[in-house]
PDB file of C-alpha atoms in Angstrom:
ATOM      1  CA  MET A 290      -0.322   0.083   0.211  1.00 37.00           C
ATOM      2  CA  ALA A 291       3.090   2.274   0.922  1.00 37.00           C
ATOM      3  CA  THR A 292       4.797   1.846  -2.304  1.00 39.00           C
ATOM      4  CA  THR A 293       1.587   2.379  -4.455  1.00 39.00           C
ATOM      5  CA  SER A 294       1.384   5.704  -2.851  1.00 39.00           C
ATOM      6  CA  VAL A 295       5.114   6.314  -3.413  1.00 36.00           C
ATOM      7  CA  THR A 296       4.605   5.472  -6.994  1.00 40.00           C
ATOM      8  CA  ALA A 297       1.790   8.074  -7.373  1.00 40.00           C
ATOM      9  CA  ALA A 298       3.325  10.392  -6.106  1.00 40.00           C
ATOM     10  CA  ALA A 299       6.689  10.134  -8.430  1.00 42.00           C
ATOM     11  CA  ALA A 300       4.316   9.775 -11.302  1.00 43.00           C
ATOM     12  CA  THR A 301       2.575  13.170 -10.259  1.00 40.00           C
ATOM     13  CA  LEU A 302       5.704  14.777  -9.402  1.00 40.00           C
ATOM     14  CA  SER A 303       7.136  13.816 -12.945  1.00 47.00           C
ATOM     15  CA  ALA A 304       3.743  15.286 -14.520  1.00 42.00           C
ATOM     16  CA  MET A 305       4.170  19.106 -12.822  1.00 40.00           C
ATOM     17  CA  GLN A 306       7.998  18.767 -13.731  1.00 46.00           C
ATOM     18  CA  ALA A 307       6.884  18.119 -17.514  1.00 42.00           C
ATOM     19  CA  LEU A 308       4.393  20.840 -17.235  1.00 35.00           C
ATOM     20  CA  CYS A 309       6.834  23.120 -16.237  1.00 41.00           C
ATOM     21  CA  THR A 310       9.096  22.576 -18.763  1.00 40.00           C
ATOM     22  CA  LEU A 311       6.608  22.723 -21.568  1.00 34.00           C
ATOM     23  CA  GLU A 312       5.302  26.048 -20.051  1.00 36.00           C
ATOM     24  CA  ALA A 313       8.854  27.342 -20.132  1.00 37.00           C
ATOM     25  CA  SER A 314       9.591  26.219 -23.243  1.00 37.00           C
ATOM     26  CA  HIS A 315       6.238  28.128 -24.764  1.00 37.00           C
ATOM     27  CA  LEU A 316       7.506  31.176 -22.628  1.00 33.00           C
ATOM     28  CA  SER A 317      10.661  30.971 -24.233  1.00 38.00           C
ATOM     29  CA  MET A 318       9.383  30.881 -27.760  1.00 33.00           C
ATOM     30  CA  TRP A 319       7.241  33.658 -26.950  1.00 32.00           C
ATOM     31  CA  MET A 320       9.990  36.019 -25.602  1.00 37.00           C
ATOM     32  CA  PHE A 321      12.040  34.404 -28.716  1.00 32.00           C
ATOM     33  CA  GLY A 322       9.192  36.166 -31.266  1.00 35.00           C
ATOM     34  CA  LEU A 323       9.282  39.005 -29.522  1.00 32.00           C
ATOM     35  CA  LEU A 324      12.734  39.987 -29.756  1.00 34.00           C
ATOM     36  CA  LEU A 325      12.737  38.423 -33.489  1.00 30.00           C
ATOM     37  CA  SER A 326       9.640  41.221 -33.854  1.00 33.00           C
ATOM     38  CA  LEU A 327      11.173  44.134 -32.496  1.00 33.00           C
ATOM     39  CA  THR A 328      14.615  43.160 -34.218  1.00 33.00           C
ATOM     40  CA  VAL A 329      12.758  43.047 -37.650  1.00 33.00           C
ATOM     41  CA  LEU A 330      10.897  46.509 -36.862  1.00 33.00           C
ATOM     42  CA  GLY A 331      14.239  48.116 -35.901  1.00 40.00           C
ATOM     43  CA  SER A 332      15.668  47.260 -39.303  1.00 44.00           C
ATOM     44  CA  SER A 333      12.835  47.915 -41.381  1.00 51.00           C
ATOM     45  CA  SER A 334      13.060  51.808 -40.113  1.00 79.00           C
ATOM     46  CA  ALA A 335      16.073  51.854 -42.476  1.00 89.00           C
ATOM     47  CA  PRO A 336      14.910  50.982 -45.810  1.00 96.00           C
ATOM     48  CA  THR A 337      17.023  48.792 -48.114  1.00 97.00           C
ATOM     49  CA  TYR A 338      18.157  47.804 -51.308  1.00 98.00           C
ATOM     50  CA  PRO A 339      19.522  44.819 -53.271  1.00 97.00           C
ATOM     51  CA  TRP A 340      23.406  44.298 -53.814  1.00 96.00           C
ATOM     52  CA  ARG A 341      25.694  42.060 -55.091  1.00 94.00           C
ATOM     53  CA  ASP A 342      28.789  41.297 -52.678  1.00 91.00           C
ATOM     54  CA  PRO A 343      31.654  41.964 -55.236  1.00 86.00           C
ATOM     55  CA  MET A 344      33.808  39.404 -53.032  1.00 86.00           C
ATOM     56  CA  THR A 345      31.324  36.678 -52.874  1.00 89.00           C
ATOM     57  CA  ARG A 346      28.837  37.371 -55.936  1.00 90.00           C
ATOM     58  CA  GLU A 347      25.929  36.751 -53.446  1.00 93.00           C
ATOM     59  CA  ARG A 348      22.491  39.080 -53.399  1.00 95.00           C
ATOM     60  CA  ILE A 349      22.315  41.057 -50.298  1.00 96.00           C
ATOM     61  CA  MET A 350      20.180  43.633 -49.025  1.00 96.00           C
ATOM     62  CA  CYS A 351      21.926  46.895 -48.133  1.00 97.00           C
ATOM     63  CA  GLN A 352      20.646  49.567 -45.848  1.00 97.00           C
ATOM     64  CA  GLN A 353      20.039  53.035 -47.680  1.00 98.00           C
ATOM     65  CA  CYS A 354      21.641  56.230 -46.580  1.00 98.00           C
ATOM     66  CA  PRO A 355      19.200  59.022 -44.671  1.00 98.00           C
ATOM     67  CA  PRO A 356      18.552  62.530 -46.028  1.00 98.00           C
ATOM     68  CA  GLY A 357      21.379  64.681 -46.276  1.00 98.00           C
ATOM     69  CA  THR A 358      23.821  61.926 -47.355  1.00 98.00           C
ATOM     70  CA  PHE A 359      24.811  59.797 -50.175  1.00 99.00           C
ATOM     71  CA  VAL A 360      26.436  55.791 -50.708  1.00 98.00           C
ATOM     72  CA  ALA A 361      29.925  56.435 -50.227  1.00 98.00           C
ATOM     73  CA  GLN A 362      30.709  52.571 -50.034  1.00 97.00           C
ATOM     74  CA  HIS A 363      27.926  49.999 -50.839  1.00 97.00           C
ATOM     75  CA  CYS A 364      27.343  47.155 -48.133  1.00 95.00           C
ATOM     76  CA  THR A 365      29.008  43.910 -48.146  1.00 94.00           C
ATOM     77  CA  LYS A 366      28.411  40.382 -46.698  1.00 90.00           C
ATOM     78  CA  ASP A 367      30.105  41.659 -43.243  1.00 90.00           C
ATOM     79  CA  ARG A 368      29.767  45.521 -43.523  1.00 94.00           C
ATOM     80  CA  GLN A 369      26.789  48.114 -43.912  1.00 95.00           C
ATOM     81  CA  THR A 370      26.397  50.356 -45.840  1.00 97.00           C
ATOM     82  CA  VAL A 371      28.885  53.516 -45.581  1.00 98.00           C
ATOM     83  CA  CYS A 372      26.955  57.330 -45.784  1.00 98.00           C
ATOM     84  CA  LYS A 373      28.786  60.402 -46.191  1.00 98.00           C
ATOM     85  CA  PRO A 374      27.217  63.842 -45.534  1.00 98.00           C
ATOM     86  CA  CYS A 375      26.571  65.658 -49.025  1.00 98.00           C
ATOM     87  CA  PRO A 376      28.982  68.586 -49.766  1.00 98.00           C
ATOM     88  CA  GLU A 377      28.192  72.032 -50.225  1.00 97.00           C
ATOM     89  CA  LEU A 378      25.535  72.979 -52.724  1.00 98.00           C
ATOM     90  CA  HIS A 379      24.341  69.565 -52.682  1.00 99.00           C
ATOM     91  CA  TYR A 380      21.256  67.635 -51.469  1.00 99.00           C
ATOM     92  CA  THR A 381      19.395  64.196 -51.238  1.00 98.00           C
ATOM     93  CA  GLN A 382      16.092  64.952 -49.686  1.00 98.00           C
ATOM     94  CA  TYR A 383      15.170  61.111 -48.982  1.00 98.00           C
ATOM     95  CA  TRP A 384      16.156  57.945 -47.897  1.00 98.00           C
ATOM     96  CA  ASN A 385      18.326  56.883 -50.925  1.00 98.00           C
ATOM     97  CA  TYR A 386      21.274  54.888 -52.298  1.00 98.00           C
ATOM     98  CA  LEU A 387      22.881  57.457 -54.883  1.00 98.00           C
ATOM     99  CA  ASP A 388      26.883  57.422 -55.568  1.00 97.00           C
ATOM    100  CA  GLU A 389      26.740  61.355 -55.111  1.00 98.00           C
ATOM    101  CA  CYS A 390      23.984  64.212 -53.913  1.00 98.00           C
ATOM    102  CA  ARG A 391      22.250  65.754 -56.535  1.00 98.00           C
ATOM    103  CA  TYR A 392      23.480  69.800 -57.013  1.00 98.00           C
ATOM    104  CA  CYS A 393      21.190  72.449 -56.365  1.00 98.00           C
ATOM    105  CA  ASN A 394      19.969  73.339 -59.171  1.00 97.00           C
ATOM    106  CA  ILE A 395      17.212  75.833 -58.554  1.00 97.00           C
ATOM    107  CA  ILE A 396      17.925  79.088 -59.194  1.00 96.00           C
ATOM    108  CA  CYS A 397      15.791  82.534 -58.156  1.00 96.00           C
ATOM    109  CA  GLY A 398      14.179  84.203 -61.569  1.00 93.00           C
ATOM    110  CA  GLU A 399      12.946  87.851 -62.401  1.00 91.00           C
ATOM    111  CA  GLN A 400      10.017  88.752 -59.902  1.00 95.00           C
ATOM    112  CA  GLU A 401      10.882  85.907 -57.586  1.00 97.00           C
ATOM    113  CA  VAL A 402      12.524  85.677 -54.000  1.00 98.00           C
ATOM    114  CA  GLU A 403      14.196  82.704 -52.145  1.00 98.00           C
ATOM    115  CA  VAL A 404      12.387  81.281 -49.391  1.00 97.00           C
ATOM    116  CA  HIS A 405      14.150  78.380 -48.629  1.00 97.00           C
ATOM    117  CA  GLN A 406      18.236  78.323 -48.934  1.00 97.00           C
ATOM    118  CA  CYS A 407      19.711  75.375 -50.772  1.00 98.00           C
ATOM    119  CA  ASN A 408      21.128  72.852 -47.685  1.00 98.00           C
ATOM    120  CA  ALA A 409      21.757  69.057 -47.441  1.00 98.00           C
ATOM    121  CA  THR A 410      18.710  67.608 -47.348  1.00 98.00           C
ATOM    122  CA  HIS A 411      16.659  70.306 -49.791  1.00 98.00           C
ATOM    123  CA  ASN A 412      16.922  72.005 -53.095  1.00 98.00           C
ATOM    124  CA  ARG A 413      16.438  76.078 -53.554  1.00 98.00           C
ATOM    125  CA  VAL A 414      12.992  76.925 -53.311  1.00 98.00           C
ATOM    126  CA  CYS A 415      11.796  80.028 -54.805  1.00 98.00           C
ATOM    127  CA  GLN A 416       8.434  81.858 -54.825  1.00 97.00           C
ATOM    128  CA  CYS A 417       7.000  84.981 -56.836  1.00 98.00           C
ATOM    129  CA  GLN A 418       8.088  88.060 -54.781  1.00 97.00           C
ATOM    130  CA  GLU A 419       4.894  90.411 -53.240  1.00 96.00           C
ATOM    131  CA  GLY A 420       2.527  91.366 -55.635  1.00 96.00           C
ATOM    132  CA  TYR A 421       3.197  88.806 -58.029  1.00 98.00           C
ATOM    133  CA  TYR A 422       1.564  85.221 -58.506  1.00 98.00           C
ATOM    134  CA  SER A 423       2.897  82.515 -60.110  1.00 96.00           C
ATOM    135  CA  ASN A 424       1.155  80.921 -63.462  1.00 95.00           C
ATOM    136  CA  SER A 425       2.720  78.757 -65.795  1.00 90.00           C
ATOM    137  CA  GLU A 426       6.137  79.222 -64.277  1.00 88.00           C
ATOM    138  CA  PHE A 427       5.834  82.878 -64.612  1.00 94.00           C
ATOM    139  CA  CYS A 428       5.277  85.352 -62.248  1.00 97.00           C
ATOM    140  CA  ILE A 429       2.423  87.798 -63.184  1.00 97.00           C
ATOM    141  CA  ARG A 430       1.632  90.774 -61.330  1.00 97.00           C
ATOM    142  CA  HIS A 431      -1.649  90.566 -58.949  1.00 98.00           C
ATOM    143  CA  SER A 432      -4.619  91.843 -61.164  1.00 98.00           C
ATOM    144  CA  GLU A 433      -6.035  95.225 -59.920  1.00 97.00           C
ATOM    145  CA  CYS A 434     -10.296  95.131 -59.586  1.00 98.00           C
ATOM    146  CA  PRO A 435     -11.980  97.937 -61.537  1.00 95.00           C
ATOM    147  CA  LEU A 436     -13.792 101.115 -60.315  1.00 94.00           C
ATOM    148  CA  GLY A 437     -16.965  99.700 -58.702  1.00 96.00           C
ATOM    149  CA  HIS A 438     -15.248  96.137 -57.820  1.00 98.00           C
ATOM    150  CA  GLY A 439     -13.559  95.545 -54.445  1.00 98.00           C
ATOM    151  CA  VAL A 440     -11.199  92.970 -53.742  1.00 98.00           C
ATOM    152  CA  VAL A 441     -12.651  90.281 -51.417  1.00 98.00           C
ATOM    153  CA  LYS A 442      -9.171  87.967 -51.436  1.00 98.00           C
ATOM    154  CA  PRO A 443      -5.552  89.316 -51.820  1.00 97.00           C
ATOM    155  CA  GLY A 444      -3.389  87.964 -54.288  1.00 98.00           C
ATOM    156  CA  THR A 445      -0.850  85.537 -52.983  1.00 98.00           C
ATOM    157  CA  PRO A 446       2.397  84.034 -54.154  1.00 97.00           C
ATOM    158  CA  PHE A 447       0.148  81.305 -55.422  1.00 97.00           C
ATOM    159  CA  MET A 448      -2.779  82.785 -56.493  1.00 98.00           C
ATOM    160  CA  ASN A 449      -4.112  86.231 -58.393  1.00 98.00           C
ATOM    161  CA  THR A 450      -6.180  88.873 -56.810  1.00 98.00           C
ATOM    162  CA  LYS A 451      -9.876  88.011 -56.312  1.00 98.00           C
ATOM    163  CA  CYS A 452     -12.671  90.608 -57.012  1.00 98.00           C
ATOM    164  CA  GLU A 453     -16.518  91.336 -56.812  1.00 98.00           C
ATOM    165  CA  GLU A 454     -18.587  93.643 -57.766  1.00 98.00           C
ATOM    166  CA  CYS A 455     -19.560  96.575 -54.875  1.00 98.00           C
ATOM    167  CA  PRO A 456     -23.115  95.826 -53.484  1.00 98.00           C
ATOM    168  CA  PRO A 457     -25.558  98.407 -52.714  1.00 97.00           C
ATOM    169  CA  GLY A 458     -24.584 100.457 -50.128  1.00 98.00           C
ATOM    170  CA  PHE A 459     -20.842 100.064 -50.824  1.00 98.00           C
ATOM    171  CA  PHE A 460     -18.409 101.714 -53.168  1.00 98.00           C
ATOM    172  CA  SER A 461     -14.910 101.378 -54.921  1.00 97.00           C
ATOM    173  CA  ASP A 462     -13.491 104.615 -56.780  1.00 94.00           C
ATOM    174  CA  VAL A 463     -10.232 103.293 -57.219  1.00 93.00           C
ATOM    175  CA  SER A 464      -8.594 100.514 -59.356  1.00 94.00           C
ATOM    176  CA  SER A 465      -6.270  98.495 -56.590  1.00 96.00           C
ATOM    177  CA  SER A 466      -5.187  94.991 -55.848  1.00 97.00           C
ATOM    178  CA  THR A 467      -5.401  95.199 -52.344  1.00 96.00           C
ATOM    179  CA  LYS A 468      -9.000  97.573 -51.110  1.00 98.00           C
ATOM    180  CA  PRO A 469     -11.949  95.991 -50.903  1.00 98.00           C
ATOM    181  CA  CYS A 470     -14.998  98.082 -51.352  1.00 98.00           C
ATOM    182  CA  GLN A 471     -15.775 100.909 -48.762  1.00 98.00           C
ATOM    183  CA  GLU A 472     -19.525 101.597 -47.398  1.00 98.00           C
ATOM    184  CA  HIS A 473     -20.879 104.750 -48.595  1.00 98.00           C
ATOM    185  CA  GLN A 474     -20.645 107.556 -45.796  1.00 98.00           C
ATOM    186  CA  ASN A 475     -23.799 108.626 -43.701  1.00 98.00           C
ATOM    187  CA  CYS A 476     -24.577 112.412 -44.284  1.00 97.00           C
ATOM    188  CA  GLN A 477     -27.461 112.700 -41.783  1.00 95.00           C
ATOM    189  CA  GLN A 478     -25.135 111.414 -39.147  1.00 96.00           C
ATOM    190  CA  GLN A 479     -22.964 113.934 -40.230  1.00 96.00           C
ATOM    191  CA  GLY A 480     -25.631 116.350 -39.897  1.00 95.00           C
ATOM    192  CA  LYS A 481     -25.104 117.182 -43.334  1.00 95.00           C
ATOM    193  CA  LEU A 482     -27.069 116.927 -46.273  1.00 95.00           C
ATOM    194  CA  THR A 483     -27.094 114.365 -49.107  1.00 96.00           C
ATOM    195  CA  ASN A 484     -25.898 115.995 -52.451  1.00 96.00           C
ATOM    196  CA  VAL A 485     -25.350 113.079 -54.201  1.00 97.00           C
ATOM    197  CA  PRO A 486     -26.316 109.115 -53.650  1.00 97.00           C
ATOM    198  CA  GLY A 487     -23.428 107.131 -53.619  1.00 97.00           C
ATOM    199  CA  ASN A 488     -23.570 104.219 -56.338  1.00 97.00           C
ATOM    200  CA  GLN A 489     -20.974 101.160 -56.961  1.00 97.00           C
ATOM    201  CA  PHE A 490     -18.367 103.631 -58.233  1.00 96.00           C
ATOM    202  CA  HIS A 491     -18.363 106.362 -55.624  1.00 96.00           C
ATOM    203  CA  ASP A 492     -19.114 107.853 -52.289  1.00 98.00           C
ATOM    204  CA  THR A 493     -22.124 109.442 -51.388  1.00 98.00           C
ATOM    205  CA  ARG A 494     -21.363 113.200 -51.332  1.00 97.00           C
ATOM    206  CA  CYS A 495     -22.598 115.063 -48.464  1.00 96.00           C
ATOM    207  CA  THR A 496     -22.636 119.051 -48.475  1.00 95.00           C
ATOM    208  CA  THR A 497     -23.990 121.757 -45.573  1.00 93.00           C
ATOM    209  CA  CYS A 498     -24.709 123.995 -48.761  1.00 90.00           C
ATOM    210  CA  GLY A 499     -28.075 125.830 -48.316  1.00 79.00           C
ATOM    211  CA  MET A 500     -28.112 124.846 -44.940  1.00 74.00           C
ATOM    212  CA  ALA A 501     -28.541 127.527 -41.682  1.00 53.00           C
ATOM    213  CA  LYS A 502     -25.728 129.661 -41.641  1.00 53.00           C
ATOM    214  CA  GLY A 503     -24.542 130.903 -37.781  1.00 49.00           C
ATOM    215  CA  ASN A 504     -21.923 133.607 -37.417  1.00 45.00           C
ATOM    216  CA  GLY A 505     -18.495 133.945 -39.168  1.00 43.00           C
ATOM    217  CA  THR A 506     -19.422 130.875 -41.390  1.00 43.00           C
ATOM    218  CA  GLN A 507     -20.453 132.922 -44.798  1.00 44.00           C
ATOM    219  CA  GLU A 508     -17.196 132.331 -46.775  1.00 48.00           C
ATOM    220  CA  ALA A 509     -17.017 128.489 -45.563  1.00 46.00           C
ATOM    221  CA  GLY A 510     -20.823 128.442 -46.380  1.00 54.00           C
ATOM    222  CA  LYS A 511     -19.541 129.584 -50.183  1.00 79.00           C
ATOM    223  CA  GLU A 512     -16.562 127.116 -50.664  1.00 82.00           C
ATOM    224  CA  ASP A 513     -18.750 123.953 -49.573  1.00 88.00           C
ATOM    225  CA  CYS A 514     -21.487 125.493 -52.199  1.00 90.00           C
ATOM    226  CA  LYS A 515     -18.989 125.751 -54.760  1.00 90.00           C
ATOM    227  CA  GLN A 516     -17.629 121.738 -54.091  1.00 92.00           C
ATOM    228  CA  ALA A 517     -21.412 120.746 -53.691  1.00 94.00           C
ATOM    229  CA  VAL A 518     -22.144 122.345 -57.665  1.00 94.00           C
ATOM    230  CA  ILE A 519     -18.680 120.405 -58.785  1.00 94.00           C
ATOM    231  CA  ASP A 520     -19.965 117.063 -57.284  1.00 95.00           C
ATOM    232  CA  PHE A 521     -23.478 117.505 -58.423  1.00 96.00           C
ATOM    233  CA  VAL A 522     -22.025 118.248 -62.286  1.00 95.00           C
ATOM    234  CA  VAL A 523     -19.692 115.599 -62.298  1.00 94.00           C
ATOM    235  CA  TYR A 524     -21.589 113.110 -61.289  1.00 95.00           C
ATOM    236  CA  GLN A 525     -24.508 113.497 -63.463  1.00 94.00           C
ATOM    237  CA  ASN A 526     -25.535 110.696 -66.092  1.00 92.00           C
ATOM    238  CA  ILE A 527     -23.741 112.495 -69.062  1.00 93.00           C
ATOM    239  CA  PRO A 528     -22.653 110.997 -71.921  1.00 92.00           C
ATOM    240  CA  VAL A 529     -19.368 109.849 -72.109  1.00 91.00           C
ATOM    241  CA  ARG A 530     -18.772 111.947 -75.242  1.00 92.00           C
ATOM    242  CA  LYS A 531     -20.423 114.742 -73.713  1.00 93.00           C
ATOM    243  CA  LEU A 532     -18.652 114.797 -70.571  1.00 92.00           C
ATOM    244  CA  LYS A 533     -14.960 114.505 -72.789  1.00 91.00           C
ATOM    245  CA  ARG A 534     -16.302 117.604 -74.211  1.00 92.00           C
ATOM    246  CA  LEU A 535     -17.428 119.561 -70.913  1.00 91.00           C
ATOM    247  CA  GLN A 536     -13.888 118.358 -69.772  1.00 88.00           C
ATOM    248  CA  GLN A 537     -11.975 120.017 -73.150  1.00 89.00           C
ATOM    249  CA  LEU A 538     -14.149 123.189 -72.560  1.00 89.00           C
ATOM    250  CA  LEU A 539     -12.651 123.515 -68.825  1.00 85.00           C
ATOM    251  CA  GLU A 540      -9.368 122.275 -69.415  1.00 79.00           C
ATOM    252  CA  GLN A 541      -8.965 124.452 -72.504  1.00 71.00           C
ATOM    253  CA  HIS A 542      -5.832 126.096 -70.999  1.00 55.00           C
ATOM    254  CA  SER A 543      -4.384 123.115 -68.923  1.00 56.00           C
ATOM    255  CA  THR A 544      -1.237 121.494 -70.112  1.00 53.00           C
ATOM    256  CA  ARG A 545      -2.243 118.101 -69.088  1.00 54.00           C
ATOM    257  CA  LYS A 546      -4.029 115.187 -70.978  1.00 57.00           C
ATOM    258  CA  TYR A 547      -7.417 114.738 -70.933  1.00 53.00           C
ATOM    259  CA  SER A 548      -8.643 111.683 -69.163  1.00 56.00           C
ATOM    260  CA  GLN A 549      -9.185 108.642 -71.054  1.00 65.00           C
ATOM    261  CA  GLY A 550     -11.202 104.998 -69.841  1.00 74.00           C
ATOM    262  CA  ASN A 551     -14.651 104.774 -68.480  1.00 84.00           C
ATOM    263  CA  ARG A 552     -17.088 107.089 -67.525  1.00 88.00           C
ATOM    264  CA  ALA A 553     -16.675 106.570 -63.487  1.00 90.00           C
ATOM    265  CA  ALA A 554     -12.798 106.591 -64.517  1.00 90.00           C
ATOM    266  CA  ILE A 555     -13.308 110.086 -66.050  1.00 91.00           C
ATOM    267  CA  GLN A 556     -15.689 111.346 -63.942  1.00 92.00           C
ATOM    268  CA  GLU A 557     -13.038 110.836 -60.725  1.00 92.00           C
ATOM    269  CA  LYS A 558     -10.331 112.595 -62.416  1.00 90.00           C
ATOM    270  CA  PHE A 559     -12.275 115.646 -63.789  1.00 91.00           C
ATOM    271  CA  ARG A 560     -13.633 116.279 -60.013  1.00 91.00           C
ATOM    272  CA  ALA A 561     -10.126 116.057 -59.064  1.00 90.00           C
ATOM    273  CA  TYR A 562      -9.037 118.886 -61.783  1.00 89.00           C
ATOM    274  CA  LEU A 563     -12.100 121.007 -60.785  1.00 90.00           C
ATOM    275  CA  LEU A 564     -11.789 120.683 -57.204  1.00 88.00           C
ATOM    276  CA  GLN A 565      -7.828 121.737 -57.471  1.00 86.00           C
ATOM    277  CA  LEU A 566      -8.872 124.736 -60.123  1.00 83.00           C
ATOM    278  CA  LYS A 567     -11.054 125.926 -57.513  1.00 81.00           C
ATOM    279  CA  GLU A 568      -8.590 127.201 -55.169  1.00 76.00           C
ATOM    280  CA  ASP A 569      -7.578 129.820 -57.680  1.00 71.00           C
ATOM    281  CA  HIS A 570     -10.895 130.116 -59.988  1.00 70.00           C
ATOM    282  CA  LEU A 571     -12.911 132.389 -58.378  1.00 69.00           C
ATOM    283  CA  GLU A 572     -15.326 132.274 -61.254  1.00 82.00           C
ATOM    284  CA  LEU A 573     -15.159 128.311 -61.458  1.00 86.00           C
ATOM    285  CA  THR A 574     -19.267 127.937 -60.939  1.00 89.00           C
ATOM    286  CA  LYS A 575     -19.988 130.433 -63.688  1.00 89.00           C
ATOM    287  CA  GLU A 576     -17.495 128.834 -66.262  1.00 89.00           C
ATOM    288  CA  LEU A 577     -18.910 125.559 -65.497  1.00 91.00           C
ATOM    289  CA  LEU A 578     -22.969 126.830 -66.102  1.00 93.00           C
ATOM    290  CA  ILE A 579     -21.285 128.227 -69.279  1.00 92.00           C
ATOM    291  CA  ALA A 580     -19.424 125.323 -70.460  1.00 92.00           C
ATOM    292  CA  LEU A 581     -22.990 123.136 -69.895  1.00 94.00           C
ATOM    293  CA  ARG A 582     -24.694 125.342 -71.946  1.00 94.00           C
ATOM    294  CA  ALA A 583     -22.267 124.984 -74.841  1.00 94.00           C
ATOM    295  CA  VAL A 584     -22.339 120.946 -74.429  1.00 93.00           C
ATOM    296  CA  LYS A 585     -25.781 121.329 -74.886  1.00 94.00           C
ATOM    297  CA  LEU A 586     -26.940 119.848 -71.084  1.00 94.00           C
ATOM    298  CA  HIS A 587     -29.467 122.735 -70.525  1.00 94.00           C
ATOM    299  CA  GLU A 588     -31.876 120.266 -67.954  1.00 95.00           C
ATOM    300  CA  ILE A 589     -28.436 119.863 -65.922  1.00 93.00           C
ATOM    301  CA  GLU A 590     -27.653 123.567 -66.474  1.00 93.00           C
ATOM    302  CA  GLU A 591     -31.400 124.699 -65.202  1.00 93.00           C
ATOM    303  CA  GLU A 592     -31.362 121.867 -62.361  1.00 92.00           C
ATOM    304  CA  VAL A 593     -27.602 123.705 -60.836  1.00 93.00           C
ATOM    305  CA  ARG A 594     -29.291 127.264 -60.871  1.00 92.00           C
ATOM    306  CA  LYS A 595     -32.623 126.244 -59.158  1.00 90.00           C
ATOM    307  CA  ARG A 596     -31.023 123.680 -56.623  1.00 90.00           C
ATOM    308  CA  PHE A 597     -27.893 126.338 -55.846  1.00 89.00           C
ATOM    309  CA  ASN A 598     -29.877 129.244 -55.920  1.00 86.00           C
ATOM    310  CA  LEU A 599     -27.872 130.561 -58.601  1.00 81.00           C
ATOM    311  CA  VAL A 600     -30.473 132.235 -60.839  1.00 68.00           C
ATOM    312  CA  SER A 601     -28.991 135.526 -61.602  1.00 61.00           C
ATOM    313  CA  GLU A 602     -25.649 133.698 -62.757  1.00 56.00           C
ATOM    314  CA  ILE A 603     -25.110 133.743 -66.325  1.00 59.00           C
TER     315      ILE A 603
END
């Protein structure tokens, strides 16, 4: 009976030892697999390329060289690839197995600026200078939005200016590649009268002409009325041909060239000239009425006389 118990205990112990050995074996295999995976993962961080060992003629896999370097010596069966840094004005941008680095061959052209210098890992980078954008490998000046249109997206080195027609209540009286449409001024908020309503091409023109005058404001009132007459005449819906003729009559002693372009452009230049002229032209209002009559703009002439109480003028 005792012998049977001892035999059973020995068998149990032997079975437990075998189980432990098996578990240890499984654990060792798991650890080996983990280490192998880590080794493969580590080696995969450097790309490889196929090569033939010059001594053994055996096919082997060589590690590539990282960006900024090139292959000085290809690998052998016993040694990995030897990499060296790129010399000045040369680069490699990616992992490679080149025998020499690439030359920085990009040269910035006309209307271009350098935004990234040549270095060991990158070629020189150029882009169009401010005010220009790239189009078919050329730098083109940003387009200007014409009168009556404003900038909604300023141009960049890669994109032209984006324009839009000024919506109601807004205007643009200049051709510009940077200015958006501006809101019309509110004459009432300034305590003034609206002389000329604004449109997409010009601002609302305000005036104090015709308003009650206090002490010492008579001369200032005359000047304001003179400007109000100019604004009122200039922004009337006058055909371009007659507007140019009116301009010629009032600028007959001027040496400057007559304004060209569409009506809005001519109006702005004509207004600027008349405002400059009124400073030393005491009879400008009278001359303006005579010119309106000569060009046969009788309705506008009569409207100016009534509106600004100039019935007694010639």
